[in-house]
Amino acid sequence: MQHSLWQSVLGEIELSIPHATFVTWFKNTELLEATDECVTIAVPNIFAVRQFQVKFSDHIKQVLAKHDIEAKRIEFIVKTSGRKTTISRETTAQHHSDIDRLTAKPPSSQKTGGLNPRYTFSNFIVGSSNDLAYTACQAVAQYPGIKYNPLFLYGGVGLGKTHLAQAVGNEIVKHQPDMRVVYISSETFVKEFLESIRFKKKGFSDKYRNVDVLIIDDMQFIANKEKTQEEFFHTFNALHQNNKQIIITSDKPPRSIPTLTERLRSRFEMGMPIDIQMPDFETRCAIIEAKASLSGVELERETIEYLANNVKTNIRELEGALNQLLAYAEMRNMTPDITTAEGLLGNVRRSRPQHVTAKQIIDKTAKYFSLSASEICSAQRDKHIVTPRQIAMYLLRSELHLSFPKIANELGRKDHTTAIHSVEKIEKSIKLDFTTREQVAEIRERLYA
């Protein structure tokens, strides 16, 4: 009953707001309870709560009224990984107060273990590109040393690996303050190790082998350092043997790190290697809107979509473009809009394709698989052609938001159900199969390189 009612409500709302807005904020919502006294709606994160309270609450009430639900109030539930948290206006205000406190320079007492208190699960935007990593990190935070040990996060620069890894540490410290959590970059590990040899310092091994959680960032930088790898190998064994949690980040999966010793590679792969991909359009929109909200600014939808469409490499560059826009507008006491964004970010548009075309996607996909575009668009059903064709269809949908009939037409197909099947198959495969995830990610990088 609740499900069918909410689907009807969502159907009406989708017709009255931009598609990107609907996908970003309404797609992952759920109606939990509906009475004349109170309507309870589940949303994916606390940033969505503010958007619904400020922008969508009245609209939802109007649509519910058409279905004979005259709700006096609407409550929102943050529902993540099976857990629910009721959010009122008071708790939302408290959350923003916490964010303000954390964005200030933290005192030295907060830097224990090298963790940055700004990195938390609550201010991490979850999308299809990182939902598996986010869920795994939450499980590790809840059961350190038991679930997914070691946890190996990998992906390109600026996609959120460090944020997630440190969010685990902060969550553990919050709920289990007696646990010893240490975050360190591989560069610092190498430096301290070399100093311990050079100056005959004692205690280096004990420092990292007597912790409950060790988080080491950018593991790829120790790949060509044999002595350091040997030391980390013994540290890894000591921690793992005692059921201590190990979290590692890298820009590549273990098997792709050059000159990494085989014994370390096998240990990194025995736990849970997870990749974080480039955020899709909807996730980029959500990130921009959330970051702008934290600065007390509400951007127009077209401005958000302009930024999301023109910065597709990583989250850091996306945040940099947003900060540039907000700072410029603040200095001139003006409202940040799409005209200002176009003027400021013209260099971004010149350095990357303003619009990726269907032909570019098909050509890049064909070239990646050593095929010709004509082969992908042909009627051949050989496996070595079918999979690239399905990936091309998926990219046409995810990058250009083409309709299924249009996708089918671009690939020389008459029946659009083939496109629907292909997109659904690749969406599922991306979540379950490392090879497909890697292929799609590499083709995306080539598109926007």
GROMACS .gro file of C-alpha atoms in nm:
model
  449
    1MET     CA    1   0.000   0.000   0.000
    2GLN     CA    2   0.268   0.249   0.105
    3HIS     CA    3   0.488   0.154  -0.191
    4SER     CA    4   0.214   0.199  -0.453
    5LEU     CA    5   0.105   0.531  -0.299
    6TRP     CA    6   0.459   0.667  -0.301
    7GLN     CA    7   0.518   0.552  -0.659
    8SER     CA    8   0.209   0.747  -0.762
    9VAL     CA    9   0.330   1.053  -0.573
   10LEU     CA   10   0.677   1.025  -0.728
   11GLY     CA   11   0.524   0.990  -1.074
   12GLU     CA   12   0.341   1.322  -1.035
   13ILE     CA   13   0.642   1.498  -0.887
   14GLU     CA   14   0.869   1.377  -1.168
   15LEU     CA   15   0.647   1.553  -1.421
   16SER     CA   16   0.667   1.886  -1.238
   17ILE     CA   17   1.043   1.923  -1.170
   18PRO     CA   18   1.361   1.889  -1.380
   19HIS     CA   19   1.469   1.530  -1.439
   20ALA     CA   20   1.812   1.580  -1.281
   21THR     CA   21   1.651   1.727  -0.967
   22PHE     CA   22   1.417   1.430  -0.941
   23VAL     CA   23   1.698   1.176  -0.985
   24THR     CA   24   1.928   1.354  -0.740
   25TRP     CA   25   1.681   1.398  -0.453
   26PHE     CA   26   1.373   1.177  -0.501
   27LYS     CA   27   1.504   0.859  -0.665
   28ASN     CA   28   1.625   0.691  -0.343
   29THR     CA   29   1.339   0.796  -0.116
   30GLU     CA   30   1.081   0.572   0.048
   31LEU     CA   31   0.746   0.632   0.216
   32LEU     CA   32   0.753   0.465   0.559
   33GLU     CA   33   0.424   0.586   0.705
   34ALA     CA   34   0.134   0.803   0.591
   35THR     CA   35  -0.144   0.925   0.821
   36ASP     CA   36  -0.335   1.250   0.847
   37GLU     CA   37  -0.122   1.332   1.152
   38CYS     CA   38   0.224   1.260   1.013
   39VAL     CA   39   0.394   1.142   0.694
   40THR     CA   40   0.736   0.979   0.739
   41ILE     CA   41   0.973   0.968   0.442
   42ALA     CA   42   1.313   0.795   0.426
   43VAL     CA   43   1.596   0.982   0.250
   44PRO     CA   44   1.957   0.867   0.190
   45ASN     CA   45   2.155   1.130   0.385
   46ILE     CA   46   2.129   1.438   0.603
   47PHE     CA   47   2.196   1.677   0.317
   48ALA     CA   48   1.878   1.554   0.152
   49VAL     CA   49   1.686   1.636   0.471
   50ARG     CA   50   1.759   2.006   0.441
   51GLN     CA   51   1.663   2.010   0.073
   52PHE     CA   52   1.330   1.843   0.143
   53GLN     CA   53   1.252   2.070   0.436
   54VAL     CA   54   1.339   2.389   0.251
   55LYS     CA   55   1.242   2.315  -0.109
   56PHE     CA   56   1.015   2.012  -0.144
   57SER     CA   57   0.806   1.973   0.171
   58ASP     CA   58   0.513   2.189   0.056
   59HIS     CA   59   0.517   2.030  -0.289
   60ILE     CA   60   0.497   1.681  -0.136
   61LYS     CA   61   0.206   1.789   0.086
   62GLN     CA   62   0.015   1.918  -0.218
   63VAL     CA   63   0.061   1.595  -0.412
   64LEU     CA   64  -0.028   1.382  -0.108
   65ALA     CA   65  -0.346   1.585  -0.067
   66LYS     CA   66  -0.453   1.473  -0.415
   67HIS     CA   67  -0.433   1.117  -0.279
   68ASP     CA   68  -0.649   1.204   0.026
   69ILE     CA   69  -0.354   1.233   0.267
   70GLU     CA   70  -0.388   1.568   0.449
   71ALA     CA   71  -0.068   1.549   0.652
   72LYS     CA   72  -0.020   1.802   0.933
   73ARG     CA   73   0.355   1.749   0.930
   74ILE     CA   74   0.626   1.560   0.744
   75GLU     CA   75   0.919   1.390   0.914
   76PHE     CA   76   1.230   1.271   0.737
   77ILE     CA   77   1.432   0.962   0.824
   78VAL     CA   78   1.794   0.919   0.722
   79LYS     CA   79   1.804   0.556   0.622
   80THR     CA   80   2.148   0.412   0.538
   81SER     CA   81   2.252   0.047   0.536
   82GLY     CA   82   1.940  -0.063   0.717
   83ARG     CA   83   1.972   0.191   0.998
   84LYS     CA   84   1.723   0.472   1.050
   85THR     CA   85   1.769   0.809   1.219
   86THR     CA   86   1.482   1.049   1.272
   87ILE     CA   87   1.574   1.401   1.169
   88SER     CA   88   1.391   1.704   1.301
   89ARG     CA   89   1.472   2.069   1.233
   90GLU     CA   90   1.655   2.078   1.566
   91THR     CA   91   1.881   1.785   1.478
   92THR     CA   92   1.945   1.934   1.134
   93ALA     CA   93   2.050   2.261   1.297
   94GLN     CA   94   2.274   2.065   1.533
   95HIS     CA   95   2.429   1.885   1.237
   96HIS     CA   96   2.515   2.214   1.067
   97SER     CA   97   2.652   2.343   1.396
   98ASP     CA   98   2.876   2.035   1.406
   99ILE     CA   99   2.987   2.099   1.049
  100ASP     CA  100   3.071   2.462   1.137
  101ARG     CA  101   3.273   2.340   1.433
  102LEU     CA  102   3.460   2.085   1.225
  103THR     CA  103   3.535   2.323   0.939
  104ALA     CA  104   3.712   2.551   1.185
  105LYS     CA  105   4.080   2.477   1.247
  106PRO     CA  106   4.082   2.183   1.491
  107PRO     CA  107   4.280   2.207   1.812
  108SER     CA  108   4.582   1.982   1.848
  109SER     CA  109   4.391   1.745   2.079
  110GLN     CA  110   4.166   1.655   1.788
  111LYS     CA  111   4.456   1.541   1.572
  112THR     CA  112   4.525   1.227   1.772
  113GLY     CA  113   4.624   0.946   1.540
  114GLY     CA  114   4.657   1.177   1.240
  115LEU     CA  115   4.281   1.173   1.169
  116ASN     CA  116   4.108   1.481   1.030
  117PRO     CA  117   3.774   1.524   1.213
  118ARG     CA  118   3.621   1.685   0.903
  119TYR     CA  119   3.608   1.347   0.730
  120THR     CA  120   3.288   1.174   0.844
  121PHE     CA  121   3.024   0.949   0.693
  122SER     CA  122   2.756   1.217   0.741
  123ASN     CA  123   2.921   1.463   0.500
  124PHE     CA  124   3.017   1.204   0.238
  125ILE     CA  125   2.788   1.209  -0.067
  126VAL     CA  126   2.693   0.858  -0.174
  127GLY     CA  127   2.623   0.771  -0.536
  128SER     CA  128   2.641   0.475  -0.770
  129SER     CA  129   3.016   0.533  -0.814
  130ASN     CA  130   3.100   0.479  -0.446
  131ASP     CA  131   2.805   0.310  -0.273
  132LEU     CA  132   2.980  -0.028  -0.243
  133ALA     CA  133   3.290   0.131  -0.086
  134TYR     CA  134   3.072   0.340   0.147
  135THR     CA  135   2.878   0.035   0.267
  136ALA     CA  136   3.196  -0.167   0.322
  137CYS     CA  137   3.353   0.119   0.520
  138GLN     CA  138   3.047   0.141   0.745
  139ALA     CA  139   3.069  -0.233   0.810
  140VAL     CA  140   3.439  -0.199   0.899
  141ALA     CA  141   3.363   0.091   1.135
  142GLN     CA  142   3.104  -0.122   1.310
  143TYR     CA  143   3.313  -0.440   1.326
  144PRO     CA  144   3.684  -0.342   1.305
  145GLY     CA  145   3.915  -0.638   1.257
  146ILE     CA  146   3.627  -0.871   1.176
  147LYS     CA  147   3.464  -0.747   0.856
  148TYR     CA  148   3.674  -0.696   0.544
  149ASN     CA  149   4.028  -0.708   0.677
  150PRO     CA  150   4.226  -0.570   0.508
  151LEU     CA  151   4.004  -0.315   0.335
  152PHE     CA  152   4.175  -0.191   0.018
  153LEU     CA  153   4.020   0.121  -0.144
  154TYR     CA  154   4.149   0.224  -0.484
  155GLY     CA  155   4.058   0.476  -0.752
  156GLY     CA  156   4.174   0.792  -0.925
  157VAL     CA  157   4.284   1.115  -0.762
  158GLY     CA  158   4.021   1.312  -0.572
  159LEU     CA  159   3.741   1.055  -0.569
  160GLY     CA  160   3.702   1.024  -0.191
  161LYS     CA  161   3.936   0.742  -0.084
  162THR     CA  162   4.101   0.943   0.193
  163HIS     CA  163   3.765   1.079   0.309
  164LEU     CA  164   3.616   0.732   0.345
  165ALA     CA  165   3.924   0.578   0.506
  166GLN     CA  166   3.944   0.852   0.768
  167ALA     CA  167   3.566   0.845   0.819
  168VAL     CA  168   3.608   0.484   0.933
  169GLY     CA  169   3.873   0.592   1.183
  170ASN     CA  170   3.664   0.881   1.314
  171GLU     CA  171   3.358   0.660   1.351
  172ILE     CA  172   3.557   0.399   1.546
  173VAL     CA  173   3.707   0.663   1.776
  174LYS     CA  174   3.360   0.810   1.831
  175HIS     CA  175   3.200   0.482   1.943
  176GLN     CA  176   3.506   0.302   2.081
  177PRO     CA  177   3.732   0.578   2.222
  178ASP     CA  178   3.966   0.326   2.384
  179MET     CA  179   4.074   0.187   2.047
  180ARG     CA  180   4.407   0.309   1.912
  181VAL     CA  181   4.355   0.437   1.557
  182VAL     CA  182   4.645   0.564   1.348
  183TYR     CA  183   4.622   0.729   1.006
  184ILE     CA  184   4.946   0.777   0.810
  185SER     CA  185   5.049   0.841   0.452
  186SER     CA  186   5.285   0.591   0.291
  187GLU     CA  187   5.531   0.879   0.240
  188THR     CA  188   5.546   0.937   0.617
  189PHE     CA  189   5.581   0.563   0.679
  190VAL     CA  190   5.879   0.550   0.440
  191LYS     CA  191   6.036   0.861   0.591
  192GLU     CA  192   6.006   0.734   0.950
  193PHE     CA  193   6.137   0.392   0.852
  194LEU     CA  194   6.446   0.539   0.682
  195GLU     CA  195   6.510   0.767   0.980
  196SER     CA  196   6.488   0.472   1.217
  197ILE     CA  197   6.761   0.297   1.014
  198ARG     CA  198   6.978   0.602   0.957
  199PHE     CA  199   6.973   0.735   1.314
  200LYS     CA  200   6.926   0.393   1.478
  201LYS     CA  201   6.599   0.505   1.635
  202LYS     CA  202   6.411   0.244   1.836
  203GLY     CA  203   6.040   0.192   1.863
  204PHE     CA  204   5.942   0.227   1.495
  205SER     CA  205   5.804  -0.126   1.466
  206ASP     CA  206   5.617  -0.106   1.797
  207LYS     CA  207   5.454   0.224   1.698
  208TYR     CA  208   5.257   0.064   1.415
  209ARG     CA  209   5.225  -0.293   1.539
  210ASN     CA  210   5.058  -0.199   1.868
  211VAL     CA  211   4.752  -0.024   1.727
  212ASP     CA  212   4.396  -0.146   1.682
  213VAL     CA  213   4.337   0.021   1.346
  214LEU     CA  214   4.606   0.119   1.095
  215ILE     CA  215   4.501   0.338   0.800
  216ILE     CA  216   4.774   0.392   0.540
  217ASP     CA  217   4.715   0.624   0.244
  218ASP     CA  218   4.864   0.609  -0.109
  219MET     CA  219   5.019   0.265  -0.082
  220GLN     CA  220   5.146   0.286  -0.440
  221PHE     CA  221   5.438   0.504  -0.325
  222ILE     CA  222   5.613   0.219  -0.143
  223ALA     CA  223   5.592  -0.014  -0.443
  224ASN     CA  224   5.955   0.027  -0.556
  225LYS     CA  225   6.109   0.040  -0.207
  226GLU     CA  226   6.208  -0.316  -0.118
  227LYS     CA  227   6.320  -0.262   0.242
  228THR     CA  228   6.010  -0.057   0.323
  229GLN     CA  229   5.787  -0.324   0.169
  230GLU     CA  230   5.957  -0.586   0.383
  231GLU     CA  231   5.898  -0.379   0.698
  232PHE     CA  232   5.533  -0.321   0.608
  233PHE     CA  233   5.495  -0.692   0.533
  234HIS     CA  234   5.594  -0.777   0.891
  235THR     CA  235   5.374  -0.496   1.028
  236PHE     CA  236   5.080  -0.626   0.824
  237ASN     CA  237   5.130  -0.982   0.949
  238ALA     CA  238   5.155  -0.873   1.313
  239LEU     CA  239   4.833  -0.671   1.293
  240HIS     CA  240   4.635  -0.923   1.090
  241GLN     CA  241   4.739  -1.211   1.313
  242ASN     CA  242   4.594  -1.023   1.612
  243ASN     CA  243   4.270  -0.931   1.431
  244LYS     CA  244   4.359  -0.563   1.408
  245GLN     CA  245   4.196  -0.367   1.128
  246ILE     CA  246   4.406  -0.257   0.831
  247ILE     CA  247   4.276  -0.002   0.577
  248ILE     CA  248   4.481   0.081   0.268
  249THR     CA  249   4.420   0.328  -0.015
  250SER     CA  250   4.587   0.340  -0.355
  251ASP     CA  251   4.533   0.481  -0.702
  252LYS     CA  252   4.550   0.128  -0.848
  253PRO     CA  253   4.427  -0.218  -0.749
  254PRO     CA  254   4.694  -0.445  -0.591
  255ARG     CA  255   4.751  -0.642  -0.908
  256SER     CA  256   4.824  -0.324  -1.107
  257ILE     CA  257   5.082  -0.168  -0.872
  258PRO     CA  258   5.420  -0.214  -1.042
  259THR     CA  259   5.710  -0.368  -0.844
  260LEU     CA  260   5.483  -0.457  -0.552
  261THR     CA  261   5.610  -0.781  -0.402
  262GLU     CA  262   5.392  -1.083  -0.464
  263ARG     CA  263   5.353  -1.161  -0.093
  264LEU     CA  264   5.215  -0.812  -0.024
  265ARG     CA  265   4.993  -0.823  -0.332
  266SER     CA  266   4.835  -1.152  -0.221
  267ARG     CA  267   4.770  -1.013   0.128
  268PHE     CA  268   4.611  -0.695  -0.003
  269GLU     CA  269   4.379  -0.898  -0.223
  270MET     CA  270   4.271  -1.146   0.045
  271GLY     CA  271   4.043  -0.898   0.221
  272MET     CA  272   3.814  -0.660   0.033
  273PRO     CA  273   3.957  -0.461  -0.261
  274ILE     CA  274   3.698  -0.204  -0.374
  275ASP     CA  275   3.728   0.061  -0.641
  276ILE     CA  276   3.580   0.411  -0.625
  277GLN     CA  277   3.482   0.538  -0.967
  278MET     CA  278   3.440   0.882  -1.113
  279PRO     CA  279   3.107   1.025  -0.983
  280ASP     CA  280   2.818   1.025  -1.228
  281PHE     CA  281   2.619   1.335  -1.319
  282GLU     CA  282   2.358   1.297  -1.045
  283THR     CA  283   2.624   1.246  -0.777
  284ARG     CA  284   2.817   1.550  -0.898
  285CYS     CA  285   2.498   1.757  -0.874
  286ALA     CA  286   2.437   1.632  -0.519
  287ILE     CA  287   2.796   1.713  -0.418
  288ILE     CA  288   2.774   2.067  -0.553
  289GLU     CA  289   2.439   2.134  -0.389
  290ALA     CA  290   2.554   1.991  -0.054
  291LYS     CA  291   2.883   2.185  -0.055
  292ALA     CA  292   2.707   2.507  -0.150
  293SER     CA  293   2.452   2.452   0.129
  294LEU     CA  294   2.733   2.421   0.383
  295SER     CA  295   2.850   2.765   0.269
  296GLY     CA  296   2.499   2.902   0.319
  297VAL     CA  297   2.435   2.940  -0.055
  298GLU     CA  298   2.148   2.794  -0.255
  299LEU     CA  299   2.245   2.768  -0.620
  300GLU     CA  300   1.998   2.767  -0.906
  301ARG     CA  301   1.951   2.431  -1.071
  302GLU     CA  302   2.096   2.539  -1.404
  303THR     CA  303   2.414   2.662  -1.230
  304ILE     CA  304   2.454   2.328  -1.051
  305GLU     CA  305   2.404   2.135  -1.372
  306TYR     CA  306   2.649   2.359  -1.559
  307LEU     CA  307   2.923   2.286  -1.304
  308ALA     CA  308   2.840   1.913  -1.301
  309ASN     CA  309   2.850   1.897  -1.681
  310ASN     CA  310   3.180   2.083  -1.716
  311VAL     CA  311   3.390   1.932  -1.435
  312LYS     CA  312   3.395   1.555  -1.474
  313THR     CA  313   3.739   1.450  -1.358
  314ASN     CA  314   3.727   1.434  -0.978
  315ILE     CA  315   3.561   1.574  -0.667
  316ARG     CA  316   3.853   1.800  -0.571
  317GLU     CA  317   3.839   1.984  -0.902
  318LEU     CA  318   3.461   2.004  -0.870
  319GLU     CA  319   3.490   2.160  -0.523
  320GLY     CA  320   3.761   2.395  -0.650
  321ALA     CA  321   3.536   2.521  -0.930
  322LEU     CA  322   3.250   2.571  -0.683
  323ASN     CA  323   3.474   2.754  -0.434
  324GLN     CA  324   3.602   2.978  -0.709
  325LEU     CA  325   3.245   3.069  -0.806
  326LEU     CA  326   3.131   3.131  -0.447
  327ALA     CA  327   3.439   3.341  -0.361
  328TYR     CA  328   3.400   3.556  -0.673
  329ALA     CA  329   3.031   3.615  -0.599
  330GLU     CA  330   3.099   3.696  -0.233
  331MET     CA  331   3.375   3.947  -0.311
  332ARG     CA  332   3.143   4.134  -0.550
  333ASN     CA  333   2.833   4.097  -0.332
  334MET     CA  334   2.640   3.922  -0.607
  335THR     CA  335   2.439   3.602  -0.644
  336PRO     CA  336   2.636   3.318  -0.809
  337ASP     CA  337   2.458   3.223  -1.130
  338ILE     CA  338   2.524   3.037  -1.452
  339THR     CA  339   2.649   3.349  -1.633
  340THR     CA  340   2.916   3.405  -1.368
  341ALA     CA  341   3.005   3.035  -1.373
  342GLU     CA  342   3.045   3.040  -1.753
  343GLY     CA  343   3.275   3.341  -1.732
  344LEU     CA  344   3.491   3.196  -1.455
  345LEU     CA  345   3.514   2.842  -1.588
  346GLY     CA  346   3.564   2.914  -1.954
  347ASN     CA  347   3.913   2.765  -1.926
  348VAL     CA  348   3.757   2.438  -1.806
  349ARG     CA  349   3.532   2.424  -2.109
  350ARG     CA  350   3.825   2.493  -2.342
  351SER     CA  351   4.040   2.221  -2.185
  352ARG     CA  352   3.778   1.947  -2.213
  353PRO     CA  353   3.506   1.853  -2.459
  354GLN     CA  354   3.208   2.080  -2.393
  355HIS     CA  355   2.980   1.799  -2.497
  356VAL     CA  356   3.074   1.438  -2.550
  357THR     CA  357   2.890   1.306  -2.854
  358ALA     CA  358   2.737   0.966  -2.917
  359LYS     CA  359   2.991   0.912  -3.197
  360GLN     CA  360   3.281   0.983  -2.958
  361ILE     CA  361   3.148   0.730  -2.707
  362ILE     CA  362   3.106   0.462  -2.972
  363ASP     CA  363   3.449   0.534  -3.127
  364LYS     CA  364   3.632   0.538  -2.790
  365THR     CA  365   3.461   0.217  -2.679
  366ALA     CA  366   3.545   0.044  -3.006
  367LYS     CA  367   3.908   0.158  -2.991
  368TYR     CA  368   3.943   0.043  -2.629
  369PHE     CA  369   3.838  -0.310  -2.731
  370SER     CA  370   4.043  -0.302  -3.054
  371LEU     CA  371   3.729  -0.302  -3.267
  372SER     CA  372   3.594  -0.073  -3.534
  373ALA     CA  373   3.285   0.141  -3.480
  374SER     CA  374   3.116  -0.042  -3.765
  375GLU     CA  375   3.163  -0.376  -3.584
  376ILE     CA  376   2.997  -0.245  -3.267
  377CYS     CA  377   2.708  -0.108  -3.471
  378SER     CA  378   2.674  -0.426  -3.676
  379ALA     CA  379   2.433  -0.716  -3.624
  380GLN     CA  380   2.712  -0.954  -3.517
  381ARG     CA  381   2.644  -1.136  -3.191
  382ASP     CA  382   2.995  -1.264  -3.115
  383LYS     CA  383   3.076  -1.228  -2.745
  384HIS     CA  384   3.383  -1.011  -2.808
  385ILE     CA  385   3.152  -0.762  -2.982
  386VAL     CA  386   2.835  -0.793  -2.773
  387THR     CA  387   2.997  -0.684  -2.444
  388PRO     CA  388   3.161  -0.369  -2.591
  389ARG     CA  389   2.829  -0.287  -2.759
  390GLN     CA  390   2.649  -0.317  -2.425
  391ILE     CA  391   2.911  -0.095  -2.256
  392ALA     CA  392   2.868   0.164  -2.531
  393MET     CA  393   2.492   0.161  -2.470
  394TYR     CA  394   2.549   0.201  -2.096
  395LEU     CA  395   2.779   0.502  -2.153
  396LEU     CA  396   2.532   0.662  -2.395
  397ARG     CA  397   2.274   0.638  -2.118
  398SER     CA  398   2.493   0.743  -1.824
  399GLU     CA  399   2.692   1.021  -1.995
  400LEU     CA  400   2.443   1.166  -2.242
  401HIS     CA  401   2.113   1.060  -2.078
  402LEU     CA  402   1.979   0.946  -2.416
  403SER     CA  403   1.643   0.773  -2.437
  404PHE     CA  404   1.649   0.400  -2.500
  405PRO     CA  405   1.503   0.433  -2.854
  406LYS     CA  406   1.774   0.690  -2.932
  407ILE     CA  407   2.046   0.459  -2.793
  408ALA     CA  408   1.916   0.170  -3.002
  409ASN     CA  409   1.917   0.392  -3.311
  410GLU     CA  410   2.276   0.505  -3.250
  411LEU     CA  411   2.389   0.141  -3.238
  412GLY     CA  412   2.189   0.037  -3.544
  413ARG     CA  413   1.925  -0.155  -3.352
  414LYS     CA  414   1.553  -0.141  -3.426
  415ASP     CA  415   1.424  -0.268  -3.091
  416HIS     CA  416   1.492  -0.039  -2.793
  417THR     CA  417   1.437  -0.325  -2.547
  418THR     CA  418   1.788  -0.440  -2.645
  419ALA     CA  419   1.921  -0.110  -2.511
  420ILE     CA  420   1.723  -0.147  -2.189
  421HIS     CA  421   1.860  -0.499  -2.136
  422SER     CA  422   2.217  -0.389  -2.213
  423VAL     CA  423   2.214  -0.091  -1.976
  424GLU     CA  424   2.063  -0.296  -1.693
  425LYS     CA  425   2.317  -0.574  -1.748
  426ILE     CA  426   2.617  -0.337  -1.734
  427GLU     CA  427   2.474  -0.154  -1.430
  428LYS     CA  428   2.454  -0.487  -1.248
  429SER     CA  429   2.794  -0.604  -1.374
  430ILE     CA  430   2.962  -0.282  -1.257
  431LYS     CA  431   2.858  -0.359  -0.900
  432LEU     CA  432   2.967  -0.723  -0.909
  433ASP     CA  433   3.254  -0.754  -1.156
  434PHE     CA  434   3.589  -0.577  -1.118
  435THR     CA  435   3.681  -0.616  -1.487
  436THR     CA  436   3.367  -0.439  -1.609
  437ARG     CA  437   3.412  -0.158  -1.356
  438GLU     CA  438   3.771  -0.108  -1.472
  439GLN     CA  439   3.674  -0.111  -1.840
  440VAL     CA  440   3.397   0.147  -1.796
  441ALA     CA  441   3.620   0.369  -1.578
  442GLU     CA  442   3.905   0.364  -1.831
  443ILE     CA  443   3.677   0.446  -2.124
  444ARG     CA  444   3.530   0.736  -1.923
  445GLU     CA  445   3.879   0.867  -1.850
  446ARG     CA  446   3.965   0.856  -2.221
  447LEU     CA  447   3.645   1.043  -2.305
  448TYR     CA  448   3.730   1.333  -2.074
  449ALA     CA  449   4.112   1.320  -2.091
   0.00000   0.00000   0.00000
